[in-house]
Short mmCIF file of C-alpha atoms in Angstrom, two decimals:
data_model
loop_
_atom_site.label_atom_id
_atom_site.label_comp_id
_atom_site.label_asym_id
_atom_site.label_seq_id
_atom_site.Cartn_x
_atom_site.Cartn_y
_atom_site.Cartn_z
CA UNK A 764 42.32 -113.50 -166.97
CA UNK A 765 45.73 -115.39 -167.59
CA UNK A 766 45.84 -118.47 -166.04
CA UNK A 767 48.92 -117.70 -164.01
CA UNK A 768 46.37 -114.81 -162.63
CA UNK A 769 44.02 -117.12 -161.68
CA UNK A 770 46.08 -119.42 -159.95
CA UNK A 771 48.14 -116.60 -158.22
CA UNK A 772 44.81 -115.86 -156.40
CA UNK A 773 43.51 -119.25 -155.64
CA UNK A 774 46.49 -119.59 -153.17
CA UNK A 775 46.43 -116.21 -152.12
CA UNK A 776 42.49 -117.25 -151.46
CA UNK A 777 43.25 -120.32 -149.52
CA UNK A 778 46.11 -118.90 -147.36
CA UNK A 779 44.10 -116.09 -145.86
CA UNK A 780 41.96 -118.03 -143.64
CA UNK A 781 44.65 -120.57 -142.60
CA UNK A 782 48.06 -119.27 -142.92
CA UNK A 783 50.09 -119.13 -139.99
CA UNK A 784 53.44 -117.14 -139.29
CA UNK A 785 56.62 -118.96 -140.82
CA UNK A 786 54.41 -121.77 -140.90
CA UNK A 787 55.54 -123.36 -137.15
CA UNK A 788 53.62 -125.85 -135.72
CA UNK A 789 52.80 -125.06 -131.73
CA UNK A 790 54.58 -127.11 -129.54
CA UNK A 791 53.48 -127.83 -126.01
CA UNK A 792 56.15 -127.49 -123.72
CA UNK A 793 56.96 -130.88 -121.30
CA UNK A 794 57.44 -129.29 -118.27
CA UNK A 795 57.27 -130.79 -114.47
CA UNK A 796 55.24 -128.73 -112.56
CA UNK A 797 54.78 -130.74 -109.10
CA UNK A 798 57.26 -128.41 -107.40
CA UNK A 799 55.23 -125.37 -107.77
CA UNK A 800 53.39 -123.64 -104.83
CA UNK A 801 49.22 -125.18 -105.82
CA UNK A 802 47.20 -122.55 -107.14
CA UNK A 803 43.27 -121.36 -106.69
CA UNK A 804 41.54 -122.35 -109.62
CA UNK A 805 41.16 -120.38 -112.39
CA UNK A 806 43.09 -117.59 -113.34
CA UNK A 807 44.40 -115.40 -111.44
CA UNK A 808 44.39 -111.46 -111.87
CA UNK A 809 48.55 -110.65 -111.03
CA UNK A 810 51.06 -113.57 -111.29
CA UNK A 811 50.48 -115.74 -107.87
CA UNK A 812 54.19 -117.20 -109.22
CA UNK A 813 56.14 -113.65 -109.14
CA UNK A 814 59.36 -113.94 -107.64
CA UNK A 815 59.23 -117.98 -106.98
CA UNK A 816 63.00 -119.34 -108.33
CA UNK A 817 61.33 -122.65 -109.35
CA UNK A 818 58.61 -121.20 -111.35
CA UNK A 819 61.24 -119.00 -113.20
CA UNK A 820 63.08 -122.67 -113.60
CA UNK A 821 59.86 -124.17 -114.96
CA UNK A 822 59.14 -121.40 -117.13
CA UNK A 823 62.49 -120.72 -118.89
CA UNK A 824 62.13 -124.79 -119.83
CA UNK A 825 58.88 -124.25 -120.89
CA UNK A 826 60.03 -121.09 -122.68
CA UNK A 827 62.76 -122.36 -124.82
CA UNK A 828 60.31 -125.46 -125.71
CA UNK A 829 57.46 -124.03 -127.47
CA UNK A 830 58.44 -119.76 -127.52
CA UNK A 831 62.25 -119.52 -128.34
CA UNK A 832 61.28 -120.44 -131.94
CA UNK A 833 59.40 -116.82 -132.48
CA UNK A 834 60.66 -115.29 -129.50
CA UNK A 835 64.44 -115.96 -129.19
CA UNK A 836 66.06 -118.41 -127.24
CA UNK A 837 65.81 -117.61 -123.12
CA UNK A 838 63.31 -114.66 -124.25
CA UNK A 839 66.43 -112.91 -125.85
CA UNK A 840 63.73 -111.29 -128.41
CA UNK A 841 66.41 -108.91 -129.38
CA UNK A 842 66.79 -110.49 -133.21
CA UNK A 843 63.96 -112.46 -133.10
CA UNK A 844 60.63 -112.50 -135.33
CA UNK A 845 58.07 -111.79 -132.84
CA UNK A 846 58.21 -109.00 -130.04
CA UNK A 847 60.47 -109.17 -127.55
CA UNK A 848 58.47 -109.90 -124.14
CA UNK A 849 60.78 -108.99 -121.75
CA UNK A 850 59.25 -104.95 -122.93
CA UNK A 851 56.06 -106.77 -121.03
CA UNK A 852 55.12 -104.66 -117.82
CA UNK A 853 59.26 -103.11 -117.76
CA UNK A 854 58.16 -99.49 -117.26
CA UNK A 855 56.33 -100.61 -114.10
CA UNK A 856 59.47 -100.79 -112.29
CA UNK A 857 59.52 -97.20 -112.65
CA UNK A 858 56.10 -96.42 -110.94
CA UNK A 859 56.96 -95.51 -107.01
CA UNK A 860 53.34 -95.44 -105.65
CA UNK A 861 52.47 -98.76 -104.25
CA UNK A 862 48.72 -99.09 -105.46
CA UNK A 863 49.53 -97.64 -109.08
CA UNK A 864 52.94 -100.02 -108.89
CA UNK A 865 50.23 -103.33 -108.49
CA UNK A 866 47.98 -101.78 -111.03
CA UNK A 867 50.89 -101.49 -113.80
CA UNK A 868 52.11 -105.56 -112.81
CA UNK A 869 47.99 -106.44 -113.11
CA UNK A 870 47.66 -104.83 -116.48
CA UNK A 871 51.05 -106.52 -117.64
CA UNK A 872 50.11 -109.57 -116.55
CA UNK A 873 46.81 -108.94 -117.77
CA UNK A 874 48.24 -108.30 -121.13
CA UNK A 875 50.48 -111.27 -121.32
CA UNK A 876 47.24 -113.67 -120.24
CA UNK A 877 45.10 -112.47 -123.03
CA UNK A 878 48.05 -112.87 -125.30
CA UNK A 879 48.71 -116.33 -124.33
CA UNK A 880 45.06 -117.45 -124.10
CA UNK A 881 43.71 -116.20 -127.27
CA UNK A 882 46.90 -115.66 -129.44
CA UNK A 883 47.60 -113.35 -132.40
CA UNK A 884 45.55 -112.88 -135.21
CA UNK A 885 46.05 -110.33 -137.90
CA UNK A 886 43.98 -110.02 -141.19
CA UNK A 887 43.29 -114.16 -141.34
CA UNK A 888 46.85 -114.50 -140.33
CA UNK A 889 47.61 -116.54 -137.09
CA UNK A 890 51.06 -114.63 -135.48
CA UNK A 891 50.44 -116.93 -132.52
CA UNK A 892 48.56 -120.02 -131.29
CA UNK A 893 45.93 -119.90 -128.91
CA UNK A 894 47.28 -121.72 -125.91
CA UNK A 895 43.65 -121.72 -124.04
CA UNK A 896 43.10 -125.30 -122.99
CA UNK A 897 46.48 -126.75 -123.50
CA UNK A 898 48.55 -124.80 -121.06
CA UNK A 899 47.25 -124.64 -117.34
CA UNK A 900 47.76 -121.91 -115.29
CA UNK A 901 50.84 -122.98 -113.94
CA UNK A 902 52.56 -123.31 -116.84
CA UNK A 903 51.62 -119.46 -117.85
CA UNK A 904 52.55 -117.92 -114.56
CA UNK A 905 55.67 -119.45 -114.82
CA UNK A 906 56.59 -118.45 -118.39
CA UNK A 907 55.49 -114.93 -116.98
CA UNK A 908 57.75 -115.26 -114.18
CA UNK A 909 60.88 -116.45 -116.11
CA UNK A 910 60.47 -113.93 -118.33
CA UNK A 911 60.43 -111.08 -115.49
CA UNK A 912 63.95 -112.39 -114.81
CA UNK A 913 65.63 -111.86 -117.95
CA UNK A 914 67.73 -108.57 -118.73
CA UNK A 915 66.26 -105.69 -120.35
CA UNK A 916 65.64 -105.93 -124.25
#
């Protein structure tokens, strides 16, 4: 083996388990929170923070802190590198039976939890920090809920 062989897959090697997308460095958001309606602890199972102005406040600051980077600035995902959220839970607004309607919202916001909590991982490659432990409920719900505002991708 050439040398240049070798070395091509030392990196490749060490990259796999550690890479991360475009290489950004998480940033947690600096966000004021106090104004917010207090919340039952733990996690709750459809957004207790849909429809609340001041969350949507909180999250679009929180947002364009630590998301716009990957996600487009205001959730405008429209030319951005990761997927545009605002597709999150959209076709629900198209679901006319009450009890299906709150099913569709709990498996968006289901969705967007899980995405949040545990990231993105594909093939050793991290698309997207794990936010568990750094970001309290509060802070998701709103992101959720700002995001709900924004115009359709």
């Amino acid at each position: 083996m050439t040398l240049l062989k070798i070395t091509a897959l030392l990196l490749l090697g060490s990259t796999l388990g550690t890479a991360t997308a475009a290489g950004i460095t998480p940033v947690v958001p600096v966000v004021d929170t106090s104004t917010l309606p207090a919340l039952p602890a733990g996690w709750a199972e459809l957004n207790p923070l849909r429809g609340n102005a001041i969350a949507a406040t909180v999250g679009r600051s929180a947002f364009n802190q630590s998301c716009a980077t990957c996600h487009g600035m205001d959730a405008d995902g429209s030319r951005a590198p990761a997927p545009d959220l605002r597709r999150i839970g959209r076709a629900c607004g198209r679901v006319r039976d009450a009890a299906l309607h709150q099913r569709c919202l709990s498996d968006a916001d289901h969705f967007f939890l899980k995405s949040v909590l545990k990231g993105k991982q594909k093939f050793g490659i991290e698309h997207m920090p794990a936010w568990e432990g750094v970001l309290d409920p509060a802070v998701v719900w709103s992101l959720r809920s700002f995001i709900e505002t924004t115009g359709r991708p």
